[in-house]
């Protein structure tokens, strides 16, 4: 088997997650790691057992590197994805794809022009039962979608002393909770239901108007062992919590809630999709089980099991029933499909994985939600 050489850019929370998932595929070889300085790149490369440490410019000049994974803060995604495509590299980019629609549209067009494989890391649609719900809807087990209730709750920014680069608009963008985790929620909902969101009504809340920024680096999700004098007070202009009403292209409605200040909710995405035949409910903190609601009979519990799942859902399962699969497996399954395309040498005509076009779509929804919150009014998409 010909192994595909990969370079990864960025080593915060998600970069090592990409690397771990890539190492579980038989046809990939992570050979280069890029960071903001060569010294940090060398330190991280040694920690992660990666052969080459490099700057971004050096990475692009390495002819044997076929794929670049962009795992840097949001404001770098556009420039780095563009440079990688122009250097002839296939690109897997973290979301959001860019900081605005103009940049995202440019990347979509550039990717199309080059024919290179392009993907955005909307990995949560790769939970096997998310795929199973999609297939069951396609087979008309759900019926017409009547309503959608979704939430994505976390507590990692619960305290005013919780701080991360995602709180800074110049690095993360004008939206935080919606852009960071709401984008995953909206991507999964549209993926499962096949519906398009056509209008939104949003209401944001910033719980901590000021936060205490550490005067020394603190990694995402890490514990904090700092003293009062180690902080500086900074104003916060992005949302901790958001509620959004949704209108869909079938004429029906939905609602989502997104929060990064919900104590005890570490990383919970919940979906409840009510149709004319059944209701599907699923929770990412118990990802191997989905609830199926019936009006005229007993409700059902569907457990993740490749022997029971539809073949399209079985394709994103690696272990037998009763052997749980979770968050790290979602990236592996996404990359498996992406690297099948890379092995073929070009973007498929109908990709099964989320592409730059999907990244554009989620950025469009996010911008309309932001506009709605500013206007306190319905905004069409």
Tab-separated table of C-alpha atoms in Angstrom:
chain	number	residue	atom	x	y	z
A	1	UNK	CA	0.000	0.000	0.000
A	2	UNK	CA	1.280	3.438	-0.959
A	3	UNK	CA	1.279	5.627	2.161
A	4	UNK	CA	0.201	9.264	1.799
A	5	UNK	CA	2.489	11.770	3.507
A	6	UNK	CA	0.731	14.391	5.642
A	7	UNK	CA	1.737	17.680	7.239
A	8	UNK	CA	-0.241	19.081	10.183
A	9	UNK	CA	-0.335	22.793	11.039
A	10	UNK	CA	-1.168	23.676	14.659
A	11	UNK	CA	-0.917	21.729	17.903
A	12	UNK	CA	-3.601	23.109	20.229
A	13	UNK	CA	-6.508	20.883	21.244
A	14	UNK	CA	-7.544	19.696	17.786
A	15	UNK	CA	-4.186	19.234	16.015
A	16	UNK	CA	-3.163	16.216	18.115
A	17	UNK	CA	-6.705	14.834	17.655
A	18	UNK	CA	-6.161	14.919	13.876
A	19	UNK	CA	-2.768	13.251	14.272
A	20	UNK	CA	-4.126	10.457	16.484
A	21	UNK	CA	-6.946	9.759	14.027
A	22	UNK	CA	-4.618	9.806	11.014
A	23	UNK	CA	-2.326	7.285	12.682
A	24	UNK	CA	-5.234	4.846	12.894
A	25	UNK	CA	-5.560	4.727	9.106
A	26	UNK	CA	-3.395	2.250	7.191
A	27	UNK	CA	-2.553	4.549	4.262
A	28	UNK	CA	-1.407	7.757	6.012
A	29	UNK	CA	1.939	8.863	7.379
A	30	UNK	CA	2.167	12.076	9.440
A	31	UNK	CA	5.710	13.195	8.691
A	32	UNK	CA	5.743	16.961	9.312
A	33	UNK	CA	4.467	19.342	11.969
A	34	UNK	CA	4.267	23.116	11.719
A	35	UNK	CA	3.917	25.676	14.511
A	36	UNK	CA	4.199	29.432	14.907
A	37	UNK	CA	7.952	29.152	15.621
A	38	UNK	CA	10.414	26.469	14.637
A	39	UNK	CA	11.341	26.031	18.314
A	40	UNK	CA	7.754	25.246	19.288
A	41	UNK	CA	7.382	23.019	16.233
A	42	UNK	CA	10.440	21.008	17.290
A	43	UNK	CA	9.181	20.689	20.864
A	44	UNK	CA	5.725	19.515	19.751
A	45	UNK	CA	7.125	17.222	17.050
A	46	UNK	CA	9.312	15.506	19.660
A	47	UNK	CA	6.341	15.123	22.027
A	48	UNK	CA	4.147	13.649	19.288
A	49	UNK	CA	6.810	11.488	17.652
A	50	UNK	CA	6.803	13.313	14.309
A	51	UNK	CA	9.939	13.284	12.204
A	52	UNK	CA	10.026	16.809	10.779
A	53	UNK	CA	9.477	20.150	12.492
A	54	UNK	CA	9.022	23.071	10.140
A	55	UNK	CA	7.585	26.489	9.427
A	56	UNK	CA	4.503	26.774	7.225
A	57	UNK	CA	6.508	28.036	4.246
A	58	UNK	CA	8.919	25.117	4.601
A	59	UNK	CA	5.987	22.687	4.741
A	60	UNK	CA	4.571	23.953	1.449
A	61	UNK	CA	7.917	23.389	-0.280
A	62	UNK	CA	8.084	19.712	0.710
A	63	UNK	CA	7.208	17.876	-2.516
A	64	UNK	CA	6.526	14.574	-0.789
A	65	UNK	CA	3.802	16.101	1.427
A	66	UNK	CA	0.526	15.481	-0.401
A	67	UNK	CA	-1.965	16.678	2.232
A	68	UNK	CA	-2.027	19.561	4.719
A	69	UNK	CA	-4.305	19.612	7.782
A	70	UNK	CA	-5.058	23.166	8.951
A	71	UNK	CA	-5.601	23.039	12.747
A	72	UNK	CA	-4.713	26.631	13.633
A	73	UNK	CA	-6.831	29.446	15.145
A	74	UNK	CA	-9.715	30.570	12.935
A	75	UNK	CA	-8.149	33.737	11.499
A	76	UNK	CA	-5.407	31.681	9.807
A	77	UNK	CA	-7.656	29.163	8.020
A	78	UNK	CA	-8.247	31.144	4.827
A	79	UNK	CA	-4.654	32.188	4.140
A	80	UNK	CA	-3.191	28.791	4.986
A	81	UNK	CA	-5.804	26.803	3.037
A	82	UNK	CA	-5.320	29.062	0.018
A	83	UNK	CA	-1.538	28.748	0.154
A	84	UNK	CA	-1.723	24.959	0.512
A	85	UNK	CA	-4.071	24.622	-2.487
A	86	UNK	CA	-1.848	26.904	-4.566
A	87	UNK	CA	1.109	24.700	-3.605
A	88	UNK	CA	-0.771	21.682	-5.025
A	89	UNK	CA	-1.642	20.103	-1.668
A	90	UNK	CA	-4.955	18.486	-0.758
A	91	UNK	CA	-6.433	20.305	2.265
A	92	UNK	CA	-8.370	19.291	5.359
A	93	UNK	CA	-9.333	22.455	7.250
A	94	UNK	CA	-10.825	22.966	10.673
A	95	UNK	CA	-14.033	24.968	10.830
A	96	UNK	CA	-14.804	27.758	10.234
A	97	UNK	CA	-13.369	27.634	6.734
A	98	UNK	CA	-12.689	31.397	6.744
A	99	UNK	CA	-13.555	34.562	8.639
A	100	UNK	CA	-16.120	35.815	6.108
A	101	UNK	CA	-18.183	34.654	3.133
A	102	UNK	CA	-15.978	36.369	0.550
A	103	UNK	CA	-12.924	34.409	1.716
A	104	UNK	CA	-14.893	31.155	1.944
A	105	UNK	CA	-16.298	31.619	-1.573
A	106	UNK	CA	-12.802	32.234	-2.900
A	107	UNK	CA	-11.575	28.984	-1.320
A	108	UNK	CA	-14.515	27.020	-2.757
A	109	UNK	CA	-13.736	28.352	-6.249
A	110	UNK	CA	-9.986	27.776	-5.899
A	111	UNK	CA	-10.532	24.206	-4.712
A	112	UNK	CA	-12.882	23.563	-7.639
A	113	UNK	CA	-10.368	25.021	-10.096
A	114	UNK	CA	-7.486	22.899	-8.794
A	115	UNK	CA	-9.527	19.684	-8.513
A	116	UNK	CA	-7.700	18.934	-5.270
A	117	UNK	CA	-9.455	17.133	-2.437
A	118	UNK	CA	-10.891	19.626	0.050
A	119	UNK	CA	-12.635	18.849	3.335
A	120	UNK	CA	-13.828	20.662	6.441
A	121	UNK	CA	-13.652	18.885	9.790
A	122	UNK	CA	-17.373	18.592	10.573
A	123	UNK	CA	-16.577	15.314	12.272
A	124	UNK	CA	-19.673	15.049	14.464
A	125	UNK	CA	-21.747	13.885	11.500
A	126	UNK	CA	-19.512	10.789	11.605
A	127	UNK	CA	-20.993	9.354	14.771
A	128	UNK	CA	-22.433	6.101	13.381
A	129	UNK	CA	-25.947	6.763	14.662
A	130	UNK	CA	-25.986	10.216	13.067
A	131	UNK	CA	-25.353	8.432	9.767
A	132	UNK	CA	-28.012	5.842	10.690
A	133	UNK	CA	-30.599	8.591	11.319
A	134	UNK	CA	-29.765	10.150	7.954
A	135	UNK	CA	-30.225	6.836	6.143
A	136	UNK	CA	-33.483	6.055	7.965
A	137	UNK	CA	-34.822	9.483	6.970
A	138	UNK	CA	-33.795	8.850	3.359
A	139	UNK	CA	-35.683	5.528	3.470
A	140	UNK	CA	-38.783	7.386	4.737
A	141	UNK	CA	-38.754	5.792	8.206
A	142	UNK	CA	-39.034	9.261	9.763
A	143	UNK	CA	-41.584	10.742	7.387
A	144	UNK	CA	-41.908	14.459	6.778
A	145	UNK	CA	-39.850	16.436	9.293
A	146	UNK	CA	-42.300	18.317	11.537
A	147	UNK	CA	-39.871	19.946	13.967
A	148	UNK	CA	-36.297	19.971	15.193
A	149	UNK	CA	-34.971	20.620	18.704
A	150	UNK	CA	-31.194	20.818	19.041
A	151	UNK	CA	-28.723	21.871	21.699
A	152	UNK	CA	-24.977	21.940	22.145
A	153	UNK	CA	-23.902	22.565	25.731
A	154	UNK	CA	-20.463	22.892	27.316
A	155	UNK	CA	-19.070	24.279	30.580
A	156	UNK	CA	-15.412	24.933	29.713
A	157	UNK	CA	-16.017	28.732	29.799
A	158	UNK	CA	-18.262	28.623	32.891
A	159	UNK	CA	-16.059	30.783	35.152
A	160	UNK	CA	-14.896	34.326	34.475
A	161	UNK	CA	-11.355	32.994	34.887
A	162	UNK	CA	-11.852	30.547	32.000
A	163	UNK	CA	-9.996	31.972	29.014
A	164	UNK	CA	-8.915	30.929	25.528
A	165	UNK	CA	-8.055	32.534	22.176
A	166	UNK	CA	-11.605	31.736	21.038
A	167	UNK	CA	-12.756	34.649	23.215
A	168	UNK	CA	-10.819	37.136	21.065
A	169	UNK	CA	-12.703	38.239	17.907
A	170	UNK	CA	-9.510	39.081	16.000
A	171	UNK	CA	-8.495	35.411	16.275
A	172	UNK	CA	-11.868	33.637	16.393
A	173	UNK	CA	-14.341	35.960	14.631
A	174	UNK	CA	-17.413	37.909	15.725
A	175	UNK	CA	-19.293	34.802	16.888
A	176	UNK	CA	-18.035	32.281	19.419
A	177	UNK	CA	-20.532	29.722	20.732
A	178	UNK	CA	-22.536	29.638	17.487
A	179	UNK	CA	-19.447	29.553	15.249
A	180	UNK	CA	-17.532	27.081	17.409
A	181	UNK	CA	-20.146	24.481	18.363
A	182	UNK	CA	-23.379	25.766	16.822
A	183	UNK	CA	-21.843	25.165	13.387
A	184	UNK	CA	-21.450	21.451	14.220
A	185	UNK	CA	-25.056	21.335	15.405
A	186	UNK	CA	-26.454	23.035	12.296
A	187	UNK	CA	-24.302	20.898	9.991
A	188	UNK	CA	-25.540	17.704	11.655
A	189	UNK	CA	-29.186	18.801	11.593
A	190	UNK	CA	-29.172	19.675	7.898
A	191	UNK	CA	-27.170	16.515	7.137
A	192	UNK	CA	-29.683	14.240	8.895
A	193	UNK	CA	-32.907	15.927	7.808
A	194	UNK	CA	-31.924	16.901	4.266
A	195	UNK	CA	-33.611	20.256	4.925
A	196	UNK	CA	-32.175	23.698	4.301
A	197	UNK	CA	-32.547	26.445	6.893
A	198	UNK	CA	-34.149	29.429	5.122
A	199	UNK	CA	-34.575	31.946	7.971
A	200	UNK	CA	-33.324	32.492	11.527
A	201	UNK	CA	-34.260	34.530	14.602
A	202	UNK	CA	-31.427	34.736	17.125
A	203	UNK	CA	-30.950	36.067	20.629
A	204	UNK	CA	-27.466	36.029	22.215
A	205	UNK	CA	-26.315	36.478	25.794
A	206	UNK	CA	-22.846	37.241	27.113
A	207	UNK	CA	-22.869	36.037	30.724
A	208	UNK	CA	-19.381	37.284	31.590
A	209	UNK	CA	-19.061	40.828	30.230
A	210	UNK	CA	-15.468	40.804	31.477
A	211	UNK	CA	-13.131	37.839	31.822
A	212	UNK	CA	-9.793	37.410	33.483
A	213	UNK	CA	-7.184	36.709	30.830
A	214	UNK	CA	-4.182	34.697	32.032
A	215	UNK	CA	-0.872	36.452	31.575
A	216	UNK	CA	0.696	33.097	30.681
A	217	UNK	CA	-0.446	30.491	28.096
A	218	UNK	CA	-3.309	28.113	29.011
A	219	UNK	CA	-4.284	25.349	26.574
A	220	UNK	CA	-7.899	24.582	25.637
A	221	UNK	CA	-9.684	22.347	28.189
A	222	UNK	CA	-6.623	22.330	30.475
A	223	UNK	CA	-6.809	22.866	34.223
A	224	UNK	CA	-5.948	26.265	35.621
A	225	UNK	CA	-3.428	26.772	38.405
A	226	UNK	CA	-2.995	30.555	38.354
A	227	UNK	CA	-3.017	33.232	41.085
A	228	UNK	CA	-5.035	36.516	41.023
A	229	UNK	CA	-2.009	38.522	39.950
A	230	UNK	CA	-1.628	36.241	36.920
A	231	UNK	CA	-4.768	37.679	35.252
A	232	UNK	CA	-5.795	40.834	33.377
A	233	UNK	CA	-9.455	41.925	33.023
A	234	UNK	CA	-10.638	42.094	29.391
A	235	UNK	CA	-14.095	42.955	27.935
A	236	UNK	CA	-15.954	40.150	26.136
A	237	UNK	CA	-18.028	40.883	23.027
A	238	UNK	CA	-18.939	37.376	21.841
A	239	UNK	CA	-21.775	35.159	23.025
A	240	UNK	CA	-21.600	32.641	25.877
A	241	UNK	CA	-25.150	31.473	25.133
A	242	UNK	CA	-27.505	31.685	22.146
A	243	UNK	CA	-31.067	30.701	21.273
A	244	UNK	CA	-32.069	30.511	17.610
A	245	UNK	CA	-35.458	29.853	16.012
A	246	UNK	CA	-35.221	28.172	12.600
A	247	UNK	CA	-37.462	28.007	9.539
A	248	UNK	CA	-36.877	25.216	7.042
A	249	UNK	CA	-37.503	24.901	3.323
A	250	UNK	CA	-40.336	22.393	3.911
A	251	UNK	CA	-42.288	25.110	5.767
A	252	UNK	CA	-41.722	23.668	9.243
A	253	UNK	CA	-39.761	25.021	12.210
A	254	UNK	CA	-37.021	24.260	14.702
A	255	UNK	CA	-35.053	25.695	17.602
A	256	UNK	CA	-31.491	25.373	18.862
A	257	UNK	CA	-29.733	26.409	22.059
A	258	UNK	CA	-25.967	26.709	22.291
A	259	UNK	CA	-24.062	27.402	25.507
A	260	UNK	CA	-20.489	27.284	26.774
A	261	UNK	CA	-21.514	28.140	30.359
A	262	UNK	CA	-23.721	25.144	31.308
A	263	UNK	CA	-22.209	23.607	34.445
A	264	UNK	CA	-21.706	19.864	34.174
A	265	UNK	CA	-22.245	19.669	30.424
A	266	UNK	CA	-18.772	18.892	29.170
A	267	UNK	CA	-19.510	18.444	25.474
A	268	UNK	CA	-23.122	17.470	24.829
A	269	UNK	CA	-24.820	17.783	21.452
A	270	UNK	CA	-28.478	16.679	21.550
A	271	UNK	CA	-30.845	16.249	18.630
A	272	UNK	CA	-34.568	15.525	18.593
A	273	UNK	CA	-36.134	15.315	15.136
A	274	UNK	CA	-39.908	14.783	15.026
A	275	UNK	CA	-41.382	13.413	11.808
A	276	UNK	CA	-44.798	12.374	10.534
A	277	UNK	CA	-43.993	8.709	11.274
A	278	UNK	CA	-41.489	8.657	14.155
A	279	UNK	CA	-39.224	10.819	16.300
A	280	UNK	CA	-35.456	10.329	16.453
A	281	UNK	CA	-33.468	11.487	19.504
A	282	UNK	CA	-29.733	11.221	20.095
A	283	UNK	CA	-27.135	12.582	22.532
A	284	UNK	CA	-23.390	12.786	21.814
A	285	UNK	CA	-22.512	11.969	25.441
A	286	UNK	CA	-24.246	8.589	24.963
A	287	UNK	CA	-23.436	8.243	21.254
A	288	UNK	CA	-24.010	4.524	20.829
A	289	UNK	CA	-27.748	4.671	21.482
A	290	UNK	CA	-30.613	6.469	19.724
A	291	UNK	CA	-34.236	6.731	20.843
A	292	UNK	CA	-37.046	6.135	18.374
A	293	UNK	CA	-40.445	7.466	19.408
A	294	UNK	CA	-43.737	5.984	18.194
A	295	UNK	CA	-47.292	7.314	18.545
A	296	UNK	CA	-49.166	4.008	18.440
A	297	UNK	CA	-46.686	1.509	19.820
A	298	UNK	CA	-43.780	1.032	22.156
A	299	UNK	CA	-40.830	3.355	21.841
A	300	UNK	CA	-37.563	1.806	20.682
A	301	UNK	CA	-33.895	1.988	21.601
A	302	UNK	CA	-31.488	1.402	18.704
A	303	UNK	CA	-27.980	0.414	19.827
A	304	UNK	CA	-24.978	0.955	17.569
A	305	UNK	CA	-24.290	-2.450	16.053
A	306	UNK	CA	-22.968	-2.995	12.530
A	307	UNK	CA	-25.024	-6.170	12.214
A	308	UNK	CA	-28.227	-4.132	12.725
A	309	UNK	CA	-27.294	-0.904	10.953
A	310	UNK	CA	-27.847	0.097	7.345
A	311	UNK	CA	-24.755	-0.606	5.153
A	312	UNK	CA	-24.128	3.145	4.693
A	313	UNK	CA	-23.985	3.541	8.496
A	314	UNK	CA	-22.036	0.302	8.910
A	315	UNK	CA	-19.270	1.851	6.801
A	316	UNK	CA	-18.432	4.262	9.648
A	317	UNK	CA	-18.316	1.542	12.327
A	318	UNK	CA	-15.105	-0.318	13.142
A	319	UNK	CA	-16.155	-2.454	16.109
A	320	UNK	CA	-18.941	-4.945	16.875
A	321	UNK	CA	-22.037	-4.096	18.891
A	322	UNK	CA	-21.330	-3.492	22.569
A	323	UNK	CA	-17.839	-2.151	21.827
A	324	UNK	CA	-18.407	1.584	22.130
A	325	UNK	CA	-17.160	4.090	19.603
A	326	UNK	CA	-16.906	7.797	20.410
A	327	UNK	CA	-15.425	11.204	19.615
A	328	UNK	CA	-11.939	10.083	18.460
A	329	UNK	CA	-13.544	7.627	16.042
A	330	UNK	CA	-15.474	10.385	14.250
A	331	UNK	CA	-12.305	11.983	12.894
A	332	UNK	CA	-10.920	8.606	11.872
A	333	UNK	CA	-14.086	7.784	9.918
A	334	UNK	CA	-14.169	11.213	8.235
A	335	UNK	CA	-10.492	10.957	7.272
A	336	UNK	CA	-11.021	7.419	5.948
A	337	UNK	CA	-13.428	8.782	3.326
A	338	UNK	CA	-11.262	11.828	2.605
A	339	UNK	CA	-8.135	9.723	2.079
A	340	UNK	CA	-9.955	7.321	-0.228
A	341	UNK	CA	-10.530	10.390	-2.429
A	342	UNK	CA	-6.902	11.517	-2.029
A	343	UNK	CA	-5.693	8.049	-3.057
A	344	UNK	CA	-7.821	8.452	-6.192
A	345	UNK	CA	-6.154	11.829	-6.777
A	346	UNK	CA	-9.122	14.187	-7.006
A	347	UNK	CA	-12.255	15.503	-5.344
A	348	UNK	CA	-15.186	13.122	-5.966
A	349	UNK	CA	-18.114	14.395	-8.036
A	350	UNK	CA	-20.445	13.664	-5.111
A	351	UNK	CA	-18.323	13.608	-1.935
A	352	UNK	CA	-19.635	11.731	1.091
A	353	UNK	CA	-17.519	13.948	3.375
A	354	UNK	CA	-18.011	17.635	4.285
A	355	UNK	CA	-16.278	19.862	1.749
A	356	UNK	CA	-15.297	23.522	1.462
A	357	UNK	CA	-18.800	24.083	0.045
A	358	UNK	CA	-20.217	22.772	3.335
A	359	UNK	CA	-17.835	25.105	5.149
A	360	UNK	CA	-19.247	27.997	3.117
A	361	UNK	CA	-22.799	26.899	3.938
A	362	UNK	CA	-22.195	26.869	7.698
A	363	UNK	CA	-20.415	30.235	7.558
A	364	UNK	CA	-23.431	31.654	5.697
A	365	UNK	CA	-25.820	30.369	8.381
A	366	UNK	CA	-23.554	31.738	11.138
A	367	UNK	CA	-23.389	35.188	9.533
A	368	UNK	CA	-27.190	35.298	9.177
A	369	UNK	CA	-27.582	34.288	12.834
A	370	UNK	CA	-25.195	37.103	13.807
A	371	UNK	CA	-27.166	39.560	11.667
A	372	UNK	CA	-30.428	38.410	13.256
A	373	UNK	CA	-29.077	38.938	16.756
A	374	UNK	CA	-27.875	42.443	15.862
A	375	UNK	CA	-31.265	43.362	14.337
A	376	UNK	CA	-33.316	41.346	16.856
A	377	UNK	CA	-35.398	40.252	13.863
A	378	UNK	CA	-35.948	37.384	11.444
A	379	UNK	CA	-33.294	37.189	8.718
A	380	UNK	CA	-33.627	35.108	5.568
A	381	UNK	CA	-30.761	32.916	4.367
